[in-house]
mmCIF file of C-alpha atoms in Angstrom:
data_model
loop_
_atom_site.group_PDB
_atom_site.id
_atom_site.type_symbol
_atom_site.label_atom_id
_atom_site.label_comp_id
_atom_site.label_asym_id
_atom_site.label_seq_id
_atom_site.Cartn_x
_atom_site.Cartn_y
_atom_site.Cartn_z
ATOM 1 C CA UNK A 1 4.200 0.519 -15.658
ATOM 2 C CA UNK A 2 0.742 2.234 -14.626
ATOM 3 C CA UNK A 3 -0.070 3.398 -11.469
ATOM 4 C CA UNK A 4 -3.058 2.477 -10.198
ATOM 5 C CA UNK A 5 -2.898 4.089 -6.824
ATOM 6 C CA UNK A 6 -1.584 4.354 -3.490
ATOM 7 C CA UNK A 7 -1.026 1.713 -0.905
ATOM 8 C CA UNK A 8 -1.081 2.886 3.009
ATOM 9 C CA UNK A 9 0.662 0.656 5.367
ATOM 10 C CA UNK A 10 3.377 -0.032 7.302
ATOM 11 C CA UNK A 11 6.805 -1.521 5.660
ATOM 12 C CA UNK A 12 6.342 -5.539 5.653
ATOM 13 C CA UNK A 13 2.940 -5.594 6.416
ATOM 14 C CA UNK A 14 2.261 -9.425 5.481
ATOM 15 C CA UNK A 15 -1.182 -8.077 4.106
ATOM 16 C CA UNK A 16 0.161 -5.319 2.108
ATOM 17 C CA UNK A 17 2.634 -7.757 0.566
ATOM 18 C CA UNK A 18 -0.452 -9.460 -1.012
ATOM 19 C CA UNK A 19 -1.263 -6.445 -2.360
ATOM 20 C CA UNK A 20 1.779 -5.438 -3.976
ATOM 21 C CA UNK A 21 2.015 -8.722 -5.326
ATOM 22 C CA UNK A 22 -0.915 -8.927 -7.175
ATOM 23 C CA UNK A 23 -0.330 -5.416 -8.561
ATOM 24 C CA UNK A 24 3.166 -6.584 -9.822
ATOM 25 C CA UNK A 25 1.908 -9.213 -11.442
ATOM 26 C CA UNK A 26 -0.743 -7.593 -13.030
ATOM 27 C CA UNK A 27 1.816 -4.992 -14.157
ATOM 28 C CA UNK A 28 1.126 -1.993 -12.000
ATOM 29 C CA UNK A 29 2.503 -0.040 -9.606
ATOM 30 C CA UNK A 30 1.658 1.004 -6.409
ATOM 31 C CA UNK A 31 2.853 4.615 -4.665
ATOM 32 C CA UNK A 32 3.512 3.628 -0.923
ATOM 33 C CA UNK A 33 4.530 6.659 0.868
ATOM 34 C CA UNK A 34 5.775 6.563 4.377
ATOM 35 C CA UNK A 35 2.965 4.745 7.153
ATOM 36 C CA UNK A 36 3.340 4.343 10.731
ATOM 37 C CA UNK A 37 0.322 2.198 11.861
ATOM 38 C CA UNK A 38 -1.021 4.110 14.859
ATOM 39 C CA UNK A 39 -0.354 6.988 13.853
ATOM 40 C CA UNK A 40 -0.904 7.652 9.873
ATOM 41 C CA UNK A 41 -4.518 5.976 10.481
ATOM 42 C CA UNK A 42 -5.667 8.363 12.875
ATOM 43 C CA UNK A 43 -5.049 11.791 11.207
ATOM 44 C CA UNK A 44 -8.221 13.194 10.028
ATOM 45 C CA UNK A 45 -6.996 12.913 6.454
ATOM 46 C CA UNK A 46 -6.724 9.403 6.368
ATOM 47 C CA UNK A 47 -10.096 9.082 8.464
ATOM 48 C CA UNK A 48 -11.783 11.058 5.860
ATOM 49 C CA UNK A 49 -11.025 8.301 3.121
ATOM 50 C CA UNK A 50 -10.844 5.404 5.358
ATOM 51 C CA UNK A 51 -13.206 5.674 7.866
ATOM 52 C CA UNK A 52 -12.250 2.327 9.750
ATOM 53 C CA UNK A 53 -8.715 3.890 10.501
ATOM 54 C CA UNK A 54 -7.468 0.312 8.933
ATOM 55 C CA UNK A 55 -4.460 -0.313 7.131
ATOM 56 C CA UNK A 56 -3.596 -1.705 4.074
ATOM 57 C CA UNK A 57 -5.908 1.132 2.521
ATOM 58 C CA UNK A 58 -5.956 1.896 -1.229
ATOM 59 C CA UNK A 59 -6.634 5.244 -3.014
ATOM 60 C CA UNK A 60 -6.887 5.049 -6.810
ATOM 61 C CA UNK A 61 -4.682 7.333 -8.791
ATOM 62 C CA UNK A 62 -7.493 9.932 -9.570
ATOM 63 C CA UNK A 63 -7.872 9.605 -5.812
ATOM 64 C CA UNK A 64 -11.667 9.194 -6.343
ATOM 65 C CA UNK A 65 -11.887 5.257 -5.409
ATOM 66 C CA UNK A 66 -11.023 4.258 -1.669
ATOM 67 C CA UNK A 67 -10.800 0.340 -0.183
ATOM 68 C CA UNK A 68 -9.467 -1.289 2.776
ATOM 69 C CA UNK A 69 -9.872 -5.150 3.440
ATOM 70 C CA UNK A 70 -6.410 -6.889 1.780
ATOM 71 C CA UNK A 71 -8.795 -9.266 -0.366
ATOM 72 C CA UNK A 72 -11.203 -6.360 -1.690
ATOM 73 C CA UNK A 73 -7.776 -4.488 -2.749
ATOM 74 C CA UNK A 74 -6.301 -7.719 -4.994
ATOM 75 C CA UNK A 75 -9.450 -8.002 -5.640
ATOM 76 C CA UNK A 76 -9.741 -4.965 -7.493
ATOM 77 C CA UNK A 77 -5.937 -4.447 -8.525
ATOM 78 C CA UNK A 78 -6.608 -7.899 -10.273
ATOM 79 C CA UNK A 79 -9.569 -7.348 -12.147
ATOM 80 C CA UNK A 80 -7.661 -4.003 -13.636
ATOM 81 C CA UNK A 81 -5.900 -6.400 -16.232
ATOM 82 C CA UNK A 82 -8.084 -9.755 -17.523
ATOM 83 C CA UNK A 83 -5.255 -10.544 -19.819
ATOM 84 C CA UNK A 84 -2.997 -12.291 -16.815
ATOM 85 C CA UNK A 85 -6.119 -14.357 -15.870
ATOM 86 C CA UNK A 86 -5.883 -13.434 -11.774
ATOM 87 C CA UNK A 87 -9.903 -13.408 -11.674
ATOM 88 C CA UNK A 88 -10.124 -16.537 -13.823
ATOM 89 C CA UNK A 89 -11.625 -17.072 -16.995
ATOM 90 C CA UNK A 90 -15.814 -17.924 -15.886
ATOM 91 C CA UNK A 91 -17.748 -17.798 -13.144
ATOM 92 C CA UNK A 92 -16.712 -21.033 -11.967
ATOM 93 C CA UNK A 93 -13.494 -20.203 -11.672
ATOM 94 C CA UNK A 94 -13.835 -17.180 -10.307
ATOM 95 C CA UNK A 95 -15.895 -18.886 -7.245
ATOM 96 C CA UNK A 96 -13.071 -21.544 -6.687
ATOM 97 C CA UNK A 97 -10.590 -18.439 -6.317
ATOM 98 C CA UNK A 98 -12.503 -16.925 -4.017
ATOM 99 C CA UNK A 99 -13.293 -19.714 -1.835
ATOM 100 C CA UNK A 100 -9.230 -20.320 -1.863
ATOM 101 C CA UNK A 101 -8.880 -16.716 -0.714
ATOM 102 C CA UNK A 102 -11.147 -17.295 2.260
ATOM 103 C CA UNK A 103 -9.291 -20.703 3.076
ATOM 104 C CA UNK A 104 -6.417 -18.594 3.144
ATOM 105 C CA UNK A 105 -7.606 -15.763 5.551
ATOM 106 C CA UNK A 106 -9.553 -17.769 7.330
ATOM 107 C CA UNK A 107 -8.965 -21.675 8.078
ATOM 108 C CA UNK A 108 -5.504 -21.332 7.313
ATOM 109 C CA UNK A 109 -4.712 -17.888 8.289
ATOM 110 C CA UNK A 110 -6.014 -17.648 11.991
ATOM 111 C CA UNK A 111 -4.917 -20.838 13.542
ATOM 112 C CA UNK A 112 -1.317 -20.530 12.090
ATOM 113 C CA UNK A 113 -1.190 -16.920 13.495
ATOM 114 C CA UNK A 114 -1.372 -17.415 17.354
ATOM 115 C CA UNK A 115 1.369 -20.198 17.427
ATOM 116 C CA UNK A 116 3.457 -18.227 14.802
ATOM 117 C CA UNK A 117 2.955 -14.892 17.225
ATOM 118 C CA UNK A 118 4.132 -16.423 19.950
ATOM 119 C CA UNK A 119 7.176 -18.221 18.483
ATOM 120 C CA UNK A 120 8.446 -14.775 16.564
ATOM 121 C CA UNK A 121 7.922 -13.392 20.567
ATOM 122 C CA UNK A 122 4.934 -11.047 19.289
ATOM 123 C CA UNK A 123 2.773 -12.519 21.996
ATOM 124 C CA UNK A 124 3.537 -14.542 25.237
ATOM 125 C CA UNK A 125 3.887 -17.701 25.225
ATOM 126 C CA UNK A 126 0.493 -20.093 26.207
ATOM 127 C CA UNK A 127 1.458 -23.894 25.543
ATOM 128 C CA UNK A 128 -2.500 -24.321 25.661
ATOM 129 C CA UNK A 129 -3.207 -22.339 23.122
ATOM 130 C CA UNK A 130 -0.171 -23.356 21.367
ATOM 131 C CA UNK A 131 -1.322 -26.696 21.461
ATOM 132 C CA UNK A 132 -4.677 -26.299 20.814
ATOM 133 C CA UNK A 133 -3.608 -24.504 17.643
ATOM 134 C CA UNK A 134 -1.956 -27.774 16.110
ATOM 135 C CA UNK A 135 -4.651 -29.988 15.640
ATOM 136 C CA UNK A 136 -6.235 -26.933 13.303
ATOM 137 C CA UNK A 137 -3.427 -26.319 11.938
ATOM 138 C CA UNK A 138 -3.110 -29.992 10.446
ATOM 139 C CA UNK A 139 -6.230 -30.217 9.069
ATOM 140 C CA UNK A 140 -6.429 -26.559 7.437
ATOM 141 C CA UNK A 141 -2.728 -28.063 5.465
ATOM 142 C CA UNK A 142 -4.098 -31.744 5.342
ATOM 143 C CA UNK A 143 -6.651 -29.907 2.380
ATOM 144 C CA UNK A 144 -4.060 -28.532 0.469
#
């Protein structure tokens, strides 16, 4: 299996998940050394690549090529190897998978978050935001 590059983030980082699974399915492998958000983001070393301070972060393997942003990173691990058809197969296709990514991170992602914080005990509970939540959340799964 190649590596392509490092991942930094945290163990079980939902984001860095995506990530690894598009690298696995594409076949390579990612070096994920040891990453305490809060801390591994704001040494001057990490700064000096990643200039946000944000985690995931990816450094290729000639450690020449930096991203952050979870969808730039599959983005890029995926287009490392057409042959499993990630990026799709014409331009059309590879709008459609797009906009899907953006459902995902955005009409789907954000209003399942806040309820899904607050039930996992991440955040207190508000039963107003709570409920305002559900009404988003059934129409962001009504288009799938």
């Amino acid at each position: 299996m190649t590596t392509a590059g490092t991942l930094y983030s945290q163990p079980n980082n939902f984001r860095a998940i995506r990530c690894l699974s598009v690298a696995e399915y594409n076949g390579l492998k990612l070096d994920t050394p040891e990453f305490a958000l809060g801390t591994s983001n704001k040494t001057p070393e990490f700064l000096s690549k990643f200039p946000f301070g944000k985690a995931p972060a990816f450094e290729s393997a000639d450690k020449k090529f930096h991203l952050s942003q979870t969808a730039a990173i599959s983005w890029y691990l995926a287009s490392l190897n057409d042959s499993t058809g990630l990026l799709g197969k014409s331009p059309q296709d590879a709008g459609l998978i797009q906009q899907w990514i953006a459902y995902g991170d955005t009409d789907l992602f954000i209003p399942v978050s806040q309820p899904a914080y607050m039930v996992f005990g991440l955040t207190p509970v508000n039963h107003a935001q709570y409920q305002a939540a559900l009404p988003q959340i059934e129409r962001a799964f009504a288009v799938l």
